[in-house]
PDB file of C-alpha atoms in Angstrom:
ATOM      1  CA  UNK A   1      15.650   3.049  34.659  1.00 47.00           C
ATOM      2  CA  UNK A   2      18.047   5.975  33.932  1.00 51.00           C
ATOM      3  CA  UNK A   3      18.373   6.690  30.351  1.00 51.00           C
ATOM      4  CA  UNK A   4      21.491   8.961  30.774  1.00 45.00           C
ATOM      5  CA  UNK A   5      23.177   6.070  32.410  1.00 47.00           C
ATOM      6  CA  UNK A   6      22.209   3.245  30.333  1.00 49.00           C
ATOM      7  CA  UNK A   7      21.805   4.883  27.372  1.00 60.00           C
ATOM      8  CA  UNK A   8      18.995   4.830  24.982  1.00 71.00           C
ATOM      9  CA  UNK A   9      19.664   1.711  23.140  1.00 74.00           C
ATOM     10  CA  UNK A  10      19.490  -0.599  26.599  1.00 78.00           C
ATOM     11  CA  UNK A  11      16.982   0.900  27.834  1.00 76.00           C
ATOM     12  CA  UNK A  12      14.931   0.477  24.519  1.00 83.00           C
ATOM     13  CA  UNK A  13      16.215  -3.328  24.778  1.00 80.00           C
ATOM     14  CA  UNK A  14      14.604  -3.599  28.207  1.00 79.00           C
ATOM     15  CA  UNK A  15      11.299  -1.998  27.223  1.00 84.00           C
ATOM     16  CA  UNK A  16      11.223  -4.325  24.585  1.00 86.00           C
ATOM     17  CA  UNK A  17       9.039  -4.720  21.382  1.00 90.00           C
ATOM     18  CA  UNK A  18       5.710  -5.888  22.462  1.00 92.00           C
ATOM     19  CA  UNK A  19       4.382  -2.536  23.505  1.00 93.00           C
ATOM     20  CA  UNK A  20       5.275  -0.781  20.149  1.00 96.00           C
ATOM     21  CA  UNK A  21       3.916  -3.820  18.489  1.00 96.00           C
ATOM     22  CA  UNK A  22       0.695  -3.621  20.911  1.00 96.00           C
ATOM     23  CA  UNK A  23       0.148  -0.146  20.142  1.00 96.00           C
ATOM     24  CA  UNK A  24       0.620  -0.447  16.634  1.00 98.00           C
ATOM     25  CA  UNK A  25      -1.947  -2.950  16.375  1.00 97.00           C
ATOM     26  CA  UNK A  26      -4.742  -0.757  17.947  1.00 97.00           C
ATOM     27  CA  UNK A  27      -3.260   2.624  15.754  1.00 97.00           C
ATOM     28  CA  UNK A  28      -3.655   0.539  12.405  1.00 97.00           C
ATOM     29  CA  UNK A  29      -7.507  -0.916  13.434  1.00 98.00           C
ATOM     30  CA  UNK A  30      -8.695   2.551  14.441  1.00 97.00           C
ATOM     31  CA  UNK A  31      -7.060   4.177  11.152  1.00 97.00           C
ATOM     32  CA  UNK A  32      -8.904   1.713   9.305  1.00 97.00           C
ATOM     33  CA  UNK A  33     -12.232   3.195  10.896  1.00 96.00           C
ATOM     34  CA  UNK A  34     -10.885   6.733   9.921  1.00 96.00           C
ATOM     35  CA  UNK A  35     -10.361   5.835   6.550  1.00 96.00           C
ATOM     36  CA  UNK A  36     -13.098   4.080   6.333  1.00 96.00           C
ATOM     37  CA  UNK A  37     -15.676   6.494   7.226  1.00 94.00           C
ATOM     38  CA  UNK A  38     -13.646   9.262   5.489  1.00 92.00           C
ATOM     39  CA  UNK A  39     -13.846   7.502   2.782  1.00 94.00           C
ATOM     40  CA  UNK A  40     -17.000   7.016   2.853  1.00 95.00           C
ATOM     41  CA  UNK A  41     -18.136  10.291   3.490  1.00 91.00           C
ATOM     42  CA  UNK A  42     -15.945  11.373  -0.120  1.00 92.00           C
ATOM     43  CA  UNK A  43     -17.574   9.138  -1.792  1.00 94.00           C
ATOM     44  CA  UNK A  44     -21.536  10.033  -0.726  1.00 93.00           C
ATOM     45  CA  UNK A  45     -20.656  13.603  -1.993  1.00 89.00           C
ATOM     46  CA  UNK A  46     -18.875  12.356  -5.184  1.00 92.00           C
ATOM     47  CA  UNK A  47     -21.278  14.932  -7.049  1.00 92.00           C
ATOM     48  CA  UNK A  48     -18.412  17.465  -6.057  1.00 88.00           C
ATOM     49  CA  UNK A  49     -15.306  15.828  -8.235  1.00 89.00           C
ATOM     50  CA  UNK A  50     -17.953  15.529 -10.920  1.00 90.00           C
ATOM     51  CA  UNK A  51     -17.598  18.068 -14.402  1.00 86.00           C
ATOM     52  CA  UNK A  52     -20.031  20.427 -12.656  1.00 87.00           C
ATOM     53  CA  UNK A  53     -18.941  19.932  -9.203  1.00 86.00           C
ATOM     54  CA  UNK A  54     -17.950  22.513  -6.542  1.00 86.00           C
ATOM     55  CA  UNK A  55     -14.278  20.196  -6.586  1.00 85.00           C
ATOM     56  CA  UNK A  56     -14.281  19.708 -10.300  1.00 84.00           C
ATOM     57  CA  UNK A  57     -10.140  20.384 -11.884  1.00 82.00           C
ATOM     58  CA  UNK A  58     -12.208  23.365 -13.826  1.00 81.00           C
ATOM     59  CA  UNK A  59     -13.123  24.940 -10.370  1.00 79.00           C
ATOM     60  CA  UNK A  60      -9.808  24.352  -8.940  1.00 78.00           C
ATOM     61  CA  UNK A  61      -7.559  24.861 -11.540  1.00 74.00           C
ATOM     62  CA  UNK A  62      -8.999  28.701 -10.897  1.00 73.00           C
ATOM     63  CA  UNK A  63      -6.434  29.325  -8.693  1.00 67.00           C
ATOM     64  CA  UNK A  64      -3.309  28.539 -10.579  1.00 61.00           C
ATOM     65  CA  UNK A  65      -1.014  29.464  -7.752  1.00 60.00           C
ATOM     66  CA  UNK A  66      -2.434  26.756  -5.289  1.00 54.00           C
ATOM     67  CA  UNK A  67      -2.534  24.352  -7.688  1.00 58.00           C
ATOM     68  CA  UNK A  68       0.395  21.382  -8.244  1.00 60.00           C
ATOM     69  CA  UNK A  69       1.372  21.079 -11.675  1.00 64.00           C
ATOM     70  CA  UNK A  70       2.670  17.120 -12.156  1.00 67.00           C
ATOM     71  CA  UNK A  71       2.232  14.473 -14.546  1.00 68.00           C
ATOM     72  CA  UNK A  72       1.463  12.194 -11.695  1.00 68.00           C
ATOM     73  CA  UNK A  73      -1.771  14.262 -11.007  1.00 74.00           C
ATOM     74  CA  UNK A  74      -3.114  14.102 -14.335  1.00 77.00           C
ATOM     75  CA  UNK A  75      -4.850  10.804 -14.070  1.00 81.00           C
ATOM     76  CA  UNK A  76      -6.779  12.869 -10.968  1.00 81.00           C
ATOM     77  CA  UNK A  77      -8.138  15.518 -13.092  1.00 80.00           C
ATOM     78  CA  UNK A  78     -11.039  13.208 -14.242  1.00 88.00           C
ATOM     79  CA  UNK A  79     -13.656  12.069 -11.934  1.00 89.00           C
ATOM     80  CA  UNK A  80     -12.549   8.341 -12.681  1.00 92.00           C
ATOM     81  CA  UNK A  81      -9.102   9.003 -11.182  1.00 91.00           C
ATOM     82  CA  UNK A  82     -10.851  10.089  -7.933  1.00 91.00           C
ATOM     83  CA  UNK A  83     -12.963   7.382  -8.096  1.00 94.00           C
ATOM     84  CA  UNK A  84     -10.020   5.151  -8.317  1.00 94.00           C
ATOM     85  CA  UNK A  85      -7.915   6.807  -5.354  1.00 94.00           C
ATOM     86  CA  UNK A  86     -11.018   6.780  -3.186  1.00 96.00           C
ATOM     87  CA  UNK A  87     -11.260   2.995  -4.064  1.00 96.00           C
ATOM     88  CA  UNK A  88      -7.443   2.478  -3.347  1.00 96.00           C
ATOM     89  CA  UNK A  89      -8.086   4.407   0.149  1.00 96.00           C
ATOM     90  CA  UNK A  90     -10.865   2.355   1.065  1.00 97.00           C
ATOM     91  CA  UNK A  91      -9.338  -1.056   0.336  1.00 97.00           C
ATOM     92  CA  UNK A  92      -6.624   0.076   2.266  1.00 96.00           C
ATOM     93  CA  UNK A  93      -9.074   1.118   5.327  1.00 96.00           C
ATOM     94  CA  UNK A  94     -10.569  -2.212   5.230  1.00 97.00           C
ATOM     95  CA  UNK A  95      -7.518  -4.241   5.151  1.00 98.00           C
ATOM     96  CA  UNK A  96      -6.208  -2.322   7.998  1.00 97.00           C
ATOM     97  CA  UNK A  97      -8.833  -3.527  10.222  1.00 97.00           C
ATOM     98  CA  UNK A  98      -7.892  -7.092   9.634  1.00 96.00           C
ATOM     99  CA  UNK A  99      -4.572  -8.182  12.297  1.00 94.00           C
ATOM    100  CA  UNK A 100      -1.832  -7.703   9.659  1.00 93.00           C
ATOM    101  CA  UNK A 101       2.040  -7.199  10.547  1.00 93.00           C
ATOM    102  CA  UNK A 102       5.150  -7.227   8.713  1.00 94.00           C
ATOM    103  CA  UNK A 103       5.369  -5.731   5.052  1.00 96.00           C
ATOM    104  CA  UNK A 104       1.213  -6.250   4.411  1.00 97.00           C
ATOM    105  CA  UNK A 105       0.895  -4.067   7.353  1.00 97.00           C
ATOM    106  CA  UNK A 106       3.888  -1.722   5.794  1.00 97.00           C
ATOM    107  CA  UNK A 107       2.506  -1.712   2.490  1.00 97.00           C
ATOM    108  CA  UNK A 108      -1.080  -0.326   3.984  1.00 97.00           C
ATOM    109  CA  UNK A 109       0.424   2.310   5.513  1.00 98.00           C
ATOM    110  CA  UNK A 110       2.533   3.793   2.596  1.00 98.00           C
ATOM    111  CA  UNK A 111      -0.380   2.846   0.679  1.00 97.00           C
ATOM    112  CA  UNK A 112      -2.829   5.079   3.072  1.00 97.00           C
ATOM    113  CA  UNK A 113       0.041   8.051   3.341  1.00 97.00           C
ATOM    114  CA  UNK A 114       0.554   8.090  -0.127  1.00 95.00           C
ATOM    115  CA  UNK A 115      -3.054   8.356  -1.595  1.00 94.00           C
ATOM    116  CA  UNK A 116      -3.725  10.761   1.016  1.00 93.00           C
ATOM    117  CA  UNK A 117      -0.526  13.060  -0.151  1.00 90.00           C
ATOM    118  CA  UNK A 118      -1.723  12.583  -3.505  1.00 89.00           C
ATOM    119  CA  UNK A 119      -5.926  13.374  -2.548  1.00 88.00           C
ATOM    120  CA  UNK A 120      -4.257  16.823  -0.362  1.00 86.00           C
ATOM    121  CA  UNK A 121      -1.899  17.747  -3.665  1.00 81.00           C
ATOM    122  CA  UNK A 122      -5.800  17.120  -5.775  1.00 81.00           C
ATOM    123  CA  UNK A 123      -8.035  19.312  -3.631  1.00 79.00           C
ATOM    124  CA  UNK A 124      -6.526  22.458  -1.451  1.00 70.00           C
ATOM    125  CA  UNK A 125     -10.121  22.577  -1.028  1.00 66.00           C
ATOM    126  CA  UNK A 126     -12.800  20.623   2.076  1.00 59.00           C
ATOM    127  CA  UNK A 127     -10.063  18.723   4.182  1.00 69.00           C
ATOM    128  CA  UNK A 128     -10.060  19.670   8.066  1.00 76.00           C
ATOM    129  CA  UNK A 129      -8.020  18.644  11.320  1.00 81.00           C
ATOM    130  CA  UNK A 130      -8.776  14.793  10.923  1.00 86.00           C
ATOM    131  CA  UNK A 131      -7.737  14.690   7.688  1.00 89.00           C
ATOM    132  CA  UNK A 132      -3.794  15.999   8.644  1.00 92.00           C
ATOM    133  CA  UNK A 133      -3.736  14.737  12.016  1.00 94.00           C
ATOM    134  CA  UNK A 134      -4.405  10.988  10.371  1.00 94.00           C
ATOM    135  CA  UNK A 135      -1.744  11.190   7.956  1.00 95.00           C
ATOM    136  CA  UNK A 136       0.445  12.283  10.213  1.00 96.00           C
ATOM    137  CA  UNK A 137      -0.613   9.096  12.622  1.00 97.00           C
ATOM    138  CA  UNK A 138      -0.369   7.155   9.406  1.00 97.00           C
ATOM    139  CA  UNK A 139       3.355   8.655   8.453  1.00 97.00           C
ATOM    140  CA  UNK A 140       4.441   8.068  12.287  1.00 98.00           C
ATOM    141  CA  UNK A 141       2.841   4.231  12.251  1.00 98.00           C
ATOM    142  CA  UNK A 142       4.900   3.509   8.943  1.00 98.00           C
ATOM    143  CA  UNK A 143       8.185   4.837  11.200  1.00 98.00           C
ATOM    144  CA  UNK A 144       7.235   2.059  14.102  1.00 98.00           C
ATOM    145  CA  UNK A 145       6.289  -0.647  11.799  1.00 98.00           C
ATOM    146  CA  UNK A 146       9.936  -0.530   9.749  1.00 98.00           C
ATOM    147  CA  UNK A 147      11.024  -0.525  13.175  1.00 96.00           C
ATOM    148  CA  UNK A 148       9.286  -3.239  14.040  1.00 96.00           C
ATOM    149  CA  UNK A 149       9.962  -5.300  11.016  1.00 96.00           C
ATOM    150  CA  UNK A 150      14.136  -4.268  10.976  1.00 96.00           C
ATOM    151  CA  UNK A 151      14.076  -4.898  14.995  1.00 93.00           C
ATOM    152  CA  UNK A 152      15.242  -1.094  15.175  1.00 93.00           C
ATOM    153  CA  UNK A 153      13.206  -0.257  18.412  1.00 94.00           C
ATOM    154  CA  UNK A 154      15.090   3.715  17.620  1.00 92.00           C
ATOM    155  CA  UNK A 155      13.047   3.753  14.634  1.00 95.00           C
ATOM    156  CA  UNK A 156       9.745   2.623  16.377  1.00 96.00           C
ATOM    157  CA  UNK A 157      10.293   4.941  19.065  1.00 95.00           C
ATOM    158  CA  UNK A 158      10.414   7.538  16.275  1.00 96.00           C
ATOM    159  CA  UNK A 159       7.534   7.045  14.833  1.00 97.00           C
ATOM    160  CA  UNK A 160       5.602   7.281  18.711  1.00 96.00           C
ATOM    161  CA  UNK A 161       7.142  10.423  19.182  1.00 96.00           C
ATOM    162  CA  UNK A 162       5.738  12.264  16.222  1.00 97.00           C
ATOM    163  CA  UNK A 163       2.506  10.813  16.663  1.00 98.00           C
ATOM    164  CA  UNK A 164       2.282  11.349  20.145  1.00 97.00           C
ATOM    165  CA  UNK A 165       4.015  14.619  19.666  1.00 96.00           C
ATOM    166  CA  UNK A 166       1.274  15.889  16.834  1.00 96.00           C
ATOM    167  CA  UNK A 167      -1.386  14.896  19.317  1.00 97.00           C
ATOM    168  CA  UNK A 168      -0.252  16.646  22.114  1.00 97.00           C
ATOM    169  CA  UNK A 169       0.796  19.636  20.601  1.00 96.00           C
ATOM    170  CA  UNK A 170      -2.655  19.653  18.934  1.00 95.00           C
ATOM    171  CA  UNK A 171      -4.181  19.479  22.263  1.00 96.00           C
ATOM    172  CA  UNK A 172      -2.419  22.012  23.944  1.00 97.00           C
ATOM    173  CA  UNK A 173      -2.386  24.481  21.081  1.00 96.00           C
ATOM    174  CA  UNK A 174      -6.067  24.031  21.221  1.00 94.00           C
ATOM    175  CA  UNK A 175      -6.197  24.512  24.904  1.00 95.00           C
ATOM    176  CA  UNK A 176      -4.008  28.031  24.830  1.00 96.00           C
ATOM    177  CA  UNK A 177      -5.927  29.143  21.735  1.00 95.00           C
ATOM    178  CA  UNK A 178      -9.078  28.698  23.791  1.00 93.00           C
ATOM    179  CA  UNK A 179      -7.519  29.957  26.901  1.00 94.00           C
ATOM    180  CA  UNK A 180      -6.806  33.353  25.212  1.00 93.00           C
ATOM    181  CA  UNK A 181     -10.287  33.740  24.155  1.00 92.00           C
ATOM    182  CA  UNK A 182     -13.247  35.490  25.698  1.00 90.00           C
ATOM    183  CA  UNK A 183     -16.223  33.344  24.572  1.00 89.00           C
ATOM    184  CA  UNK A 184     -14.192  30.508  25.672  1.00 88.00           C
ATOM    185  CA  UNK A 185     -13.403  31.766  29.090  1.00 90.00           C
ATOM    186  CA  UNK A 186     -16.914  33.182  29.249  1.00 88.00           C
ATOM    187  CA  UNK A 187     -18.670  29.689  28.674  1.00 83.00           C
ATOM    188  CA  UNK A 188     -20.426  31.491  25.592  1.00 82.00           C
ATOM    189  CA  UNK A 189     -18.434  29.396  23.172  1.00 81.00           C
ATOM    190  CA  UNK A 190     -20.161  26.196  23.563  1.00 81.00           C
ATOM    191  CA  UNK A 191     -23.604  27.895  23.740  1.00 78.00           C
ATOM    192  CA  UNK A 192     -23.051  29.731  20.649  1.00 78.00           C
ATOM    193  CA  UNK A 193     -21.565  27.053  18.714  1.00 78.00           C
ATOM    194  CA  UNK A 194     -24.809  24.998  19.703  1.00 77.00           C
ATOM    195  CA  UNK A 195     -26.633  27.220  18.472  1.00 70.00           C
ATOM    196  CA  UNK A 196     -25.286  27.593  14.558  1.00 73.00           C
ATOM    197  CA  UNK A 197     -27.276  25.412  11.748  1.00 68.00           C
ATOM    198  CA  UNK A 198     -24.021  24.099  10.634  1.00 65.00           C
ATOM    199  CA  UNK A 199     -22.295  22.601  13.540  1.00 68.00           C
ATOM    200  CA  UNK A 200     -25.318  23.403  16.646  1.00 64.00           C
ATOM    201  CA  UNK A 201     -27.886  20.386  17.723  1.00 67.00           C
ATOM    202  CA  UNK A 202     -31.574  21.347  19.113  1.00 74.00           C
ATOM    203  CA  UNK A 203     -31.139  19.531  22.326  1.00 71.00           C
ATOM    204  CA  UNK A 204     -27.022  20.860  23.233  1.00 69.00           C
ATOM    205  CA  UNK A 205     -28.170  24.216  22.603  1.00 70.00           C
ATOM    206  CA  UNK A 206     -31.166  23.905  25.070  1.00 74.00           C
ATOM    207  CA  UNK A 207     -28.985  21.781  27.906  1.00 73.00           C
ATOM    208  CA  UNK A 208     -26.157  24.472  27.296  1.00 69.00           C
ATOM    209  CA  UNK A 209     -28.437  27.613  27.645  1.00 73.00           C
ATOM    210  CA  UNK A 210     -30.649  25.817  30.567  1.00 71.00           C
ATOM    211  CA  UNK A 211     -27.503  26.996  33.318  1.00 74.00           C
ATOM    212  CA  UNK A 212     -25.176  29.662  33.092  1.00 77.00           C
ATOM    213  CA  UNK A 213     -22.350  27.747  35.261  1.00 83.00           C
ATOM    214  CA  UNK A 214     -22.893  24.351  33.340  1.00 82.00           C
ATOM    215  CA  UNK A 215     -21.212  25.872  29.824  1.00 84.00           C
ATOM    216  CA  UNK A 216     -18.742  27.996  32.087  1.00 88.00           C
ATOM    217  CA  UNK A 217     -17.813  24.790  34.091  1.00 88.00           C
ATOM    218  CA  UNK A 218     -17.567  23.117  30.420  1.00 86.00           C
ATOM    219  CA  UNK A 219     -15.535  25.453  28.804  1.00 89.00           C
ATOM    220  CA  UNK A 220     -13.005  25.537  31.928  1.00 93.00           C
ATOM    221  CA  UNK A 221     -12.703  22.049  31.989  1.00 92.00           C
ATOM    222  CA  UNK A 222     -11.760  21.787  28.664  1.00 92.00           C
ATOM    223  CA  UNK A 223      -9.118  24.736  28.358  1.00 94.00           C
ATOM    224  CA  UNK A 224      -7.014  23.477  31.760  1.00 94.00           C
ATOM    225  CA  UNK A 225      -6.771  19.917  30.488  1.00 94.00           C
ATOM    226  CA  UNK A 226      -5.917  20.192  26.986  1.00 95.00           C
ATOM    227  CA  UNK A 227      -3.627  23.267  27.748  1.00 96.00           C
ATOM    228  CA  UNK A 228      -1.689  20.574  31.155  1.00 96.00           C
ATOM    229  CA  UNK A 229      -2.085  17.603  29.053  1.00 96.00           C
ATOM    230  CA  UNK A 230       1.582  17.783  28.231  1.00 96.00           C
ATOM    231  CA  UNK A 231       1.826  17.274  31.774  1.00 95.00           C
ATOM    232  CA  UNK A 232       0.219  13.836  32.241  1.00 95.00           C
ATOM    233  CA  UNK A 233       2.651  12.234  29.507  1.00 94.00           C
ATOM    234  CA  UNK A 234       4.888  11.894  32.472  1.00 92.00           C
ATOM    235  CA  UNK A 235       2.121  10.997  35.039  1.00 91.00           C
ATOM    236  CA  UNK A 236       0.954   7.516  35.902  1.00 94.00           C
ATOM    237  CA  UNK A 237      -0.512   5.503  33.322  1.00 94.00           C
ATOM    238  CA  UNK A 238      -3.779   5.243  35.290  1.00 95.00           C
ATOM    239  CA  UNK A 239      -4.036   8.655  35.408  1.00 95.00           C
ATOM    240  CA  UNK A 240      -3.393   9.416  31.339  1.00 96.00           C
ATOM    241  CA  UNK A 241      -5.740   6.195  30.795  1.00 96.00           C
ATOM    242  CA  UNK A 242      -8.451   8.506  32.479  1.00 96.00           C
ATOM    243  CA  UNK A 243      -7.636  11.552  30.880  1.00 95.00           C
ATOM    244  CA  UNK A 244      -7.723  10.132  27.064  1.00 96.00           C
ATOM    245  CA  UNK A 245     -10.681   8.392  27.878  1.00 96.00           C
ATOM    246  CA  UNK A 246     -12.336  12.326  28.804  1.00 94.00           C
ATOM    247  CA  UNK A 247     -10.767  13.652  25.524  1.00 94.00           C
ATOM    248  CA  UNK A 248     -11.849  10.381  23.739  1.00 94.00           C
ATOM    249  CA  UNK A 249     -15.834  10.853  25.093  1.00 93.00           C
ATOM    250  CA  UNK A 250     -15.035  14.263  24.289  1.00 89.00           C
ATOM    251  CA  UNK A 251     -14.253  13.802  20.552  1.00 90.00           C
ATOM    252  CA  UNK A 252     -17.879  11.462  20.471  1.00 91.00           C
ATOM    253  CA  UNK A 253     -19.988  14.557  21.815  1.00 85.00           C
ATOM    254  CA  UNK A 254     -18.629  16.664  18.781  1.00 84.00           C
ATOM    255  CA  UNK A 255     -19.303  14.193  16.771  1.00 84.00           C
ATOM    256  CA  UNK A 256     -22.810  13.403  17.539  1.00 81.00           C
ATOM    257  CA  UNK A 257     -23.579  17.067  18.233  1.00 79.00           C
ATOM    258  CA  UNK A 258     -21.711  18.943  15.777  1.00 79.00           C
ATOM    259  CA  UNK A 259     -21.085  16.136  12.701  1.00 78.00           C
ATOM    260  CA  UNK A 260     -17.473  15.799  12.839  1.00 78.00           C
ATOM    261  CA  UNK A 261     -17.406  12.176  12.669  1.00 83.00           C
ATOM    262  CA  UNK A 262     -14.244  11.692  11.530  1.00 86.00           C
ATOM    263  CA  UNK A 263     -12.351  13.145  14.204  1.00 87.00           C
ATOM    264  CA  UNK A 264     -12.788  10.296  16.500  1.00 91.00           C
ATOM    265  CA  UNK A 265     -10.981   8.043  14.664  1.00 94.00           C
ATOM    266  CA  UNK A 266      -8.444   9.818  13.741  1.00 94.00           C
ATOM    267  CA  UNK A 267      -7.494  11.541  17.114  1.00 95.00           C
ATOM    268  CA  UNK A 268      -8.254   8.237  18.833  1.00 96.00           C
ATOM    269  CA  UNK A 269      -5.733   6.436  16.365  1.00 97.00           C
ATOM    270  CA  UNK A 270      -3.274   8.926  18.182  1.00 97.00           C
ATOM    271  CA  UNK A 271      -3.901   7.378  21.602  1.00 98.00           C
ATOM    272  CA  UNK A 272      -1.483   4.376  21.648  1.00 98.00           C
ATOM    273  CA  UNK A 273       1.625   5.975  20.909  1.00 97.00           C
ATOM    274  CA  UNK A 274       0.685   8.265  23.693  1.00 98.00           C
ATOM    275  CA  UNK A 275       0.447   4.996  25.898  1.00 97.00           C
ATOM    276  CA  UNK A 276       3.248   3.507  24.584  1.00 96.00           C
ATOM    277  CA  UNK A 277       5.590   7.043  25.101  1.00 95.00           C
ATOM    278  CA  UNK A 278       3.936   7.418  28.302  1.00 95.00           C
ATOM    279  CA  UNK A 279       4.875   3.700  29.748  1.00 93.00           C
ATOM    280  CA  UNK A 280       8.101   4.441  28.485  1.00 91.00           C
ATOM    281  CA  UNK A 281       8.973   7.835  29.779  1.00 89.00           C
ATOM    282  CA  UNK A 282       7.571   5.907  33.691  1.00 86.00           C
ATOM    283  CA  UNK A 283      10.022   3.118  33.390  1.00 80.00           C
ATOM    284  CA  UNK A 284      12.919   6.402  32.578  1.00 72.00           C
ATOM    285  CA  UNK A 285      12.324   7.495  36.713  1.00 69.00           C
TER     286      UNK A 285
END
């Protein structure tokens, strides 16, 4: 189907709404595991918000300049306002994993966006790469489920694209970044990383130092397909299924070898809208 000759709106029409309502589905389940576990994780190391704790307000109102000034934040000061958006956050987790649609399913999402915009404005402090790239999955799957709900498959579409976009910009960013560096290139990345206390593992440090090609061939394979992965948004669907599923196993192995659990989930989440872009942009040839 030729976009430029049928125009966007008819060919949105004939794409229809059960793949953005498909994909949606999946997004919302696997950003209820994020926020679950992320949740979770905030709350085992509560010590931290607490009057004495590394993220007390007395440690981070140190830095004036970084810090937002707002009556709305004031209830957060306090340990018990943490407590309480934690709680909201992981309500909102669980729920998500249930099969919700219309405005429950809605008012999840700008629940999960907002408490994480508020938790972000609270601590400047301990978030990482899972923590933006799954509000930005949860702003995009608020976009697609107004769509969704107002039968404005534009609107859906939007909310793919800057989900889909975030994740493959992420991936390809990565993928030049790595490209332009020497341990990378060299294969000495992986083995050093191994080898740290804070993100290494005993038994990846041994199976990375045990061959010299095996962390070169690693490190290669890595920078050439998240640095072409734009490319295989326009390749077959087979083909992207594959190459997700790589990145997907990929995201486990950090996770059981380095700790970062949470990036999964919330790079996983990313992984329908890619589908759902990537179906789309076939039926455009």
């Amino acid at each position: 189907m030729d976009f430029l000759r049928v125009g966007l709106p008819q060919a949105l029409a004939a794409f229809g709404a059960g793949p953005f309502e498909r994909g949606l589905s999946w997004t919302c389940f696997l950003l209820g595991l994020w926020c679950v576990l992320c949740t979770a994780e905030w709350i085992s190391r509560f010590d931290l918000f607490r009057d004495d704790g590394l993220l007390s307000w007395r440690v981070m109102a140190l830095r004036p300049q970084w810090v937002h000034r707002s009556a709305l934040l004031a209830p957060l000061q306090r340990p018990r306002g943490v407590a309480a958006l934690l709680a909201v956050r992981l309500a909102c987790g669980v729920a998500l994993l249930l099969p919700l649609a219309g405005w429950p399913r809605i008012g999840l999402l700008l629940a999960l966006v907002a408490t994480g915009w508020l938790f972000k404005l609270r601590n400047w402090l301990g978030e990482d790469g899972s923590d933006q790239m799954g509000q930005v999955v949860a702003s995009g799957s608020v976009l697609t489920a107004l769509g969704l709900q107002w039968q404005d498959l534009a609107l859906a579409l939007a909310g793919c694209l800057l989900v889909a976009g975030q994740l493959t910009i992420s991936y390809f960013l990565a993928g030049v970044a790595k490209l332009v560096s020497y341990e990378w290139r060299s294969g000495r990345a992986v083995v050093g990383v191994m080898g740290t206390r804070a993100y290494g593992h005993d038994l990846a440090a041994r199976l990375a130092s045990a061959s010299l090609w095996f962390p070169i061939a690693f490190c290669w394979f890595v920078i050439v397909t998240e640095t072409v992965f734009p490319v295989f948004l326009f390749g077959p669907p087979a083909v992207l299924a594959v190459v997700l599923a790589a990145f997907g196993l990929f995201h486990v192995a950090t996770a059981l070898f380095m700790g970062l659990n949470t990036f999964v989930w919330a790079f996983v989440a990313a992984y329908p809208s890619v589908l759902v872009l990537n179906a789309l942009l076939v039926r455009a040839w």
